[in-house]
Amino acid sequence: MRRAISRAINRQALADRVLEGLALPTANVVSPPVFGHNTALKPEGYDPEGARKLLAEAGYPAGFNLTIQCTNDRFSGDARVCQAIAQMLTAVGIRTTV
């Protein structure tokens, strides 16, 4: 399930469009200039078809419902990111309510 959710998220689109180019897709907790950043870790690739396949393999071929909670105005663009992720998850069958 975690891999399906991860593959359903288009991190590059979030960085480019939702956050207006002011972010980088990452697989690290810290950004590149911060001590502890591991350049060998790469973000999961966007693969909606692979996400659907993993959902089916996990026993959810018709998807499922999910409610997510996110911050609003705590971080720049946080509400927009939350809405965009909900749309991406819904597109692969994880019907998401924010």
Tab-separated table of N, CA and C in Angstrom:
chain	number	residue	atom	x	y	z
A	1	MET	N	0.812	-1.186	0.000
A	1	MET	CA	0.000	0.000	0.000
A	1	MET	C	0.865	1.263	0.000
A	2	ARG	N	1.906	1.275	0.809
A	2	ARG	CA	2.759	2.471	0.865
A	2	ARG	C	3.412	2.747	-0.479
A	3	ARG	N	3.865	1.703	-1.138
A	3	ARG	CA	4.502	1.894	-2.455
A	3	ARG	C	3.489	2.370	-3.474
A	4	ALA	N	2.258	1.856	-3.417
A	4	ALA	CA	1.209	2.301	-4.342
A	4	ALA	C	0.934	3.785	-4.136
A	5	ILE	N	0.805	4.189	-2.894
A	5	ILE	CA	0.560	5.603	-2.590
A	5	ILE	C	1.740	6.444	-3.075
A	6	SER	N	2.945	5.986	-2.813
A	6	SER	CA	4.128	6.725	-3.220
A	6	SER	C	4.198	6.881	-4.735
A	7	ARG	N	3.913	5.818	-5.459
A	7	ARG	CA	3.964	5.875	-6.925
A	7	ARG	C	2.861	6.742	-7.518
A	8	ALA	N	1.795	6.944	-6.788
A	8	ALA	CA	0.676	7.757	-7.275
A	8	ALA	C	0.964	9.249	-7.187
A	9	ILE	N	1.992	9.638	-6.457
A	9	ILE	CA	2.290	11.049	-6.237
A	9	ILE	C	3.338	11.541	-7.236
A	10	ASN	N	2.966	12.549	-7.992
A	10	ASN	CA	3.877	13.151	-8.965
A	10	ASN	C	4.636	14.283	-8.268
A	11	ARG	N	5.762	13.943	-7.692
A	11	ARG	CA	6.539	14.900	-6.913
A	11	ARG	C	7.062	16.061	-7.760
A	12	GLN	N	7.446	15.756	-8.991
A	12	GLN	CA	7.961	16.818	-9.863
A	12	GLN	C	6.863	17.828	-10.179
A	13	ALA	N	5.651	17.357	-10.426
A	13	ALA	CA	4.534	18.273	-10.684
A	13	ALA	C	4.232	19.114	-9.447
A	14	LEU	N	4.316	18.513	-8.271
A	14	LEU	CA	4.110	19.283	-7.044
A	14	LEU	C	5.145	20.401	-6.939
A	15	ALA	N	6.396	20.063	-7.184
A	15	ALA	CA	7.469	21.052	-7.084
A	15	ALA	C	7.325	22.147	-8.138
A	16	ASP	N	7.057	21.741	-9.378
A	16	ASP	CA	7.016	22.698	-10.481
A	16	ASP	C	5.748	23.541	-10.502
A	17	ARG	N	4.606	22.892	-10.343
A	17	ARG	CA	3.335	23.600	-10.534
A	17	ARG	C	2.722	24.097	-9.234
A	18	VAL	N	2.568	23.206	-8.285
A	18	VAL	CA	1.888	23.588	-7.042
A	18	VAL	C	2.752	24.535	-6.222
A	19	LEU	N	4.049	24.254	-6.157
A	19	LEU	CA	4.956	25.091	-5.375
A	19	LEU	C	5.756	26.051	-6.255
A	20	GLU	N	5.297	26.199	-7.508
A	20	GLU	CA	5.798	27.213	-8.437
A	20	GLU	C	7.316	27.188	-8.623
A	21	GLY	N	7.884	25.976	-8.661
A	21	GLY	CA	9.316	25.840	-8.900
A	21	GLY	C	10.192	26.150	-7.697
A	22	LEU	N	9.591	26.333	-6.545
A	22	LEU	CA	10.365	26.697	-5.357
A	22	LEU	C	10.649	25.503	-4.451
A	23	ALA	N	10.546	24.301	-4.996
A	23	ALA	CA	10.775	23.085	-4.215
A	23	ALA	C	11.512	22.072	-5.076
A	24	LEU	N	12.050	21.057	-4.427
A	24	LEU	CA	12.722	19.953	-5.118
A	24	LEU	C	12.108	18.642	-4.666
A	25	PRO	N	11.839	17.728	-5.605
A	25	PRO	CA	11.422	16.386	-5.181
A	25	PRO	C	12.579	15.738	-4.421
A	26	THR	N	12.272	15.053	-3.342
A	26	THR	CA	13.349	14.478	-2.542
A	26	THR	C	12.939	13.163	-1.905
A	27	ALA	N	13.925	12.387	-1.537
A	27	ALA	CA	13.706	11.150	-0.794
A	27	ALA	C	14.350	11.255	0.581
A	28	ASN	N	14.853	12.430	0.891
A	28	ASN	CA	15.540	12.690	2.147
A	28	ASN	C	14.680	13.556	3.056
A	29	VAL	N	14.990	13.504	4.323
A	29	VAL	CA	14.313	14.379	5.272
A	29	VAL	C	14.895	15.786	5.180
A	30	VAL	N	16.160	15.895	4.812
A	30	VAL	CA	16.831	17.187	4.734
A	30	VAL	C	17.213	17.495	3.287
A	31	SER	N	17.333	18.765	2.959
A	31	SER	CA	17.668	19.189	1.604
A	31	SER	C	19.163	19.055	1.334
A	32	PRO	N	19.573	19.130	0.059
A	32	PRO	CA	20.970	18.880	-0.306
A	32	PRO	C	22.022	19.642	0.486
A	33	PRO	N	21.869	20.916	0.813
A	33	PRO	CA	22.972	21.568	1.537
A	33	PRO	C	23.056	21.224	3.023
A	34	VAL	N	22.111	20.471	3.540
A	34	VAL	CA	22.067	20.178	4.977
A	34	VAL	C	22.856	18.901	5.274
A	35	PHE	N	23.640	18.918	6.355
A	35	PHE	CA	24.396	17.744	6.774
A	35	PHE	C	23.446	16.565	6.976
A	36	GLY	N	23.817	15.422	6.446
A	36	GLY	CA	23.001	14.223	6.573
A	36	GLY	C	22.239	13.886	5.309
A	37	HIS	N	22.224	14.799	4.335
A	37	HIS	CA	21.551	14.515	3.066
A	37	HIS	C	22.286	13.391	2.346
A	38	ASN	N	21.558	12.424	1.857
A	38	ASN	CA	22.146	11.269	1.183
A	38	ASN	C	21.801	11.351	-0.299
A	39	THR	N	22.789	11.653	-1.130
A	39	THR	CA	22.541	11.799	-2.569
A	39	THR	C	22.194	10.476	-3.245
A	40	ALA	N	22.473	9.357	-2.593
A	40	ALA	CA	22.156	8.046	-3.178
A	40	ALA	C	20.654	7.739	-3.124
A	41	LEU	N	19.942	8.384	-2.226
A	41	LEU	CA	18.498	8.168	-2.131
A	41	LEU	C	17.795	8.983	-3.202
A	42	LYS	N	16.946	8.323	-3.957
A	42	LYS	CA	16.208	8.995	-5.027
A	42	LYS	C	14.713	8.898	-4.743
A	43	PRO	N	13.937	9.936	-5.109
A	43	PRO	CA	12.489	9.884	-4.902
A	43	PRO	C	11.861	8.772	-5.748
A	44	GLU	N	10.797	8.197	-5.220
A	44	GLU	CA	10.041	7.191	-5.980
A	44	GLU	C	9.514	7.847	-7.248
A	45	GLY	N	9.585	7.145	-8.345
A	45	GLY	CA	9.095	7.679	-9.611
A	45	GLY	C	7.577	7.694	-9.677
A	46	TYR	N	7.049	8.651	-10.417
A	46	TYR	CA	5.609	8.751	-10.635
A	46	TYR	C	5.196	7.655	-11.600
A	47	ASP	N	4.318	6.780	-11.164
A	47	ASP	CA	3.892	5.631	-11.965
A	47	ASP	C	2.453	5.266	-11.600
A	48	PRO	N	1.466	6.012	-12.124
A	48	PRO	CA	0.077	5.738	-11.744
A	48	PRO	C	-0.390	4.333	-12.121
A	49	GLU	N	0.062	3.830	-13.255
A	49	GLU	CA	-0.341	2.477	-13.646
A	49	GLU	C	0.261	1.447	-12.689
A	50	GLY	N	1.518	1.653	-12.305
A	50	GLY	CA	2.150	0.782	-11.326
A	50	GLY	C	1.446	0.854	-9.977
A	51	ALA	N	0.972	2.044	-9.614
A	51	ALA	CA	0.229	2.203	-8.362
A	51	ALA	C	-1.061	1.391	-8.400
A	52	ARG	N	-1.777	1.464	-9.520
A	52	ARG	CA	-3.022	0.680	-9.659
A	52	ARG	C	-2.733	-0.815	-9.563
A	53	LYS	N	-1.642	-1.244	-10.189
A	53	LYS	CA	-1.266	-2.659	-10.150
A	53	LYS	C	-0.957	-3.105	-8.724
A	54	LEU	N	-0.222	-2.287	-7.985
A	54	LEU	CA	0.094	-2.622	-6.600
A	54	LEU	C	-1.170	-2.665	-5.736
A	55	LEU	N	-2.103	-1.752	-5.985
A	55	LEU	CA	-3.379	-1.786	-5.247
A	55	LEU	C	-4.110	-3.098	-5.504
A	56	ALA	N	-4.141	-3.520	-6.748
A	56	ALA	CA	-4.808	-4.783	-7.096
A	56	ALA	C	-4.109	-5.962	-6.425
A	57	GLU	N	-2.781	-5.964	-6.447
A	57	GLU	CA	-2.024	-7.043	-5.814
A	57	GLU	C	-2.268	-7.089	-4.303
A	58	ALA	N	-2.538	-5.930	-3.708
A	58	ALA	CA	-2.780	-5.859	-2.268
A	58	ALA	C	-4.229	-6.209	-1.914
A	59	GLY	N	-5.035	-6.528	-2.922
A	59	GLY	CA	-6.420	-6.912	-2.671
A	59	GLY	C	-7.423	-5.781	-2.800
A	60	TYR	N	-7.011	-4.675	-3.404
A	60	TYR	CA	-7.892	-3.524	-3.581
A	60	TYR	C	-7.993	-3.138	-5.060
A	61	PRO	N	-8.452	-4.035	-5.919
A	61	PRO	CA	-8.515	-3.704	-7.345
A	61	PRO	C	-9.472	-2.556	-7.650
A	62	ALA	N	-10.465	-2.344	-6.785
A	62	ALA	CA	-11.413	-1.237	-6.977
A	62	ALA	C	-11.019	-0.028	-6.128
A	63	GLY	N	-9.866	-0.079	-5.489
A	63	GLY	CA	-9.412	1.014	-4.650
A	63	GLY	C	-10.084	1.012	-3.291
A	64	PHE	N	-9.982	2.122	-2.594
A	64	PHE	CA	-10.588	2.254	-1.268
A	64	PHE	C	-10.709	3.740	-0.941
A	65	ASN	N	-11.357	4.038	0.157
A	65	ASN	CA	-11.538	5.422	0.596
A	65	ASN	C	-10.480	5.776	1.641
A	66	LEU	N	-10.068	7.031	1.631
A	66	LEU	CA	-9.050	7.506	2.550
A	66	LEU	C	-9.333	8.960	2.906
A	67	THR	N	-9.180	9.295	4.158
A	67	THR	CA	-9.268	10.692	4.594
A	67	THR	C	-7.889	11.126	5.044
A	68	ILE	N	-7.426	12.258	4.532
A	68	ILE	CA	-6.134	12.790	4.954
A	68	ILE	C	-6.338	14.150	5.621
A	69	GLN	N	-5.472	14.433	6.558
A	69	GLN	CA	-5.491	15.720	7.246
A	69	GLN	C	-4.158	16.405	7.015
A	70	CYS	N	-4.208	17.677	6.711
A	70	CYS	CA	-2.998	18.425	6.415
A	70	CYS	C	-3.048	19.770	7.115
A	71	THR	N	-1.886	20.366	7.238
A	71	THR	CA	-1.844	21.709	7.800
A	71	THR	C	-2.395	22.704	6.780
A	72	ASN	N	-2.770	23.877	7.257
A	72	ASN	CA	-3.270	24.941	6.400
A	72	ASN	C	-2.619	26.241	6.861
A	73	ASP	N	-1.780	26.790	6.003
A	73	ASP	CA	-1.053	28.034	6.275
A	73	ASP	C	0.020	27.903	7.348
A	74	ARG	N	0.464	26.681	7.586
A	74	ARG	CA	1.617	26.524	8.476
A	74	ARG	C	2.903	26.604	7.660
A	75	PHE	N	2.860	26.025	6.456
A	75	PHE	CA	3.981	26.058	5.529
A	75	PHE	C	3.490	26.646	4.210
A	76	SER	N	4.379	27.215	3.468
A	76	SER	CA	4.018	27.805	2.184
A	76	SER	C	3.450	26.742	1.245
A	77	GLY	N	2.216	26.937	0.799
A	77	GLY	CA	1.595	26.030	-0.159
A	77	GLY	C	1.083	24.734	0.410
A	78	ASP	N	1.069	24.582	1.728
A	78	ASP	CA	0.699	23.289	2.313
A	78	ASP	C	-0.710	22.835	1.948
A	79	ALA	N	-1.668	23.718	1.946
A	79	ALA	CA	-3.038	23.329	1.606
A	79	ALA	C	-3.148	22.932	0.138
A	80	ARG	N	-2.443	23.653	-0.735
A	80	ARG	CA	-2.467	23.313	-2.170
A	80	ARG	C	-1.803	21.954	-2.419
A	81	VAL	N	-0.719	21.681	-1.717
A	81	VAL	CA	-0.041	20.382	-1.861
A	81	VAL	C	-0.976	19.263	-1.418
A	82	CYS	N	-1.655	19.470	-0.310
A	82	CYS	CA	-2.575	18.462	0.212
A	82	CYS	C	-3.688	18.168	-0.797
A	83	GLN	N	-4.282	19.204	-1.351
A	83	GLN	CA	-5.345	19.034	-2.342
A	83	GLN	C	-4.827	18.313	-3.590
A	84	ALA	N	-3.632	18.680	-4.041
A	84	ALA	CA	-3.051	18.055	-5.231
A	84	ALA	C	-2.767	16.573	-4.994
A	85	ILE	N	-2.228	16.244	-3.825
A	85	ILE	CA	-1.970	14.843	-3.510
A	85	ILE	C	-3.270	14.067	-3.450
A	86	ALA	N	-4.306	14.648	-2.883
A	86	ALA	CA	-5.614	13.984	-2.830
A	86	ALA	C	-6.115	13.691	-4.248
A	87	GLN	N	-5.939	14.622	-5.160
A	87	GLN	CA	-6.350	14.408	-6.548
A	87	GLN	C	-5.549	13.284	-7.199
A	88	MET	N	-4.247	13.256	-6.939
A	88	MET	CA	-3.389	12.218	-7.522
A	88	MET	C	-3.778	10.838	-6.997
A	89	LEU	N	-4.049	10.737	-5.699
A	89	LEU	CA	-4.447	9.455	-5.117
A	89	LEU	C	-5.801	9.014	-5.671
A	90	THR	N	-6.721	9.951	-5.779
A	90	THR	CA	-8.045	9.623	-6.308
A	90	THR	C	-7.944	9.122	-7.748
A	91	ALA	N	-7.018	9.670	-8.516
A	91	ALA	CA	-6.854	9.270	-9.911
A	91	ALA	C	-6.444	7.798	-10.062
A	92	VAL	N	-5.814	7.214	-9.028
A	92	VAL	CA	-5.420	5.805	-9.128
A	92	VAL	C	-6.376	4.875	-8.393
A	93	GLY	N	-7.441	5.437	-7.824
A	93	GLY	CA	-8.444	4.598	-7.162
A	93	GLY	C	-8.509	4.741	-5.656
A	94	ILE	N	-7.636	5.557	-5.091
A	94	ILE	CA	-7.685	5.802	-3.645
A	94	ILE	C	-8.519	7.067	-3.456
A	95	ARG	N	-9.810	6.885	-3.310
A	95	ARG	CA	-10.739	8.004	-3.240
A	95	ARG	C	-10.480	8.781	-1.952
A	96	THR	N	-9.908	9.979	-2.128
A	96	THR	CA	-9.369	10.723	-0.999
A	96	THR	C	-10.216	11.939	-0.657
A	97	THR	N	-10.468	12.095	0.635
A	97	THR	CA	-11.141	13.264	1.168
A	97	THR	C	-10.139	14.013	2.032
A	98	VAL	N	-10.077	15.330	1.855
A	98	VAL	CA	-9.176	16.145	2.670
A	98	VAL	C	-9.981	16.698	3.833
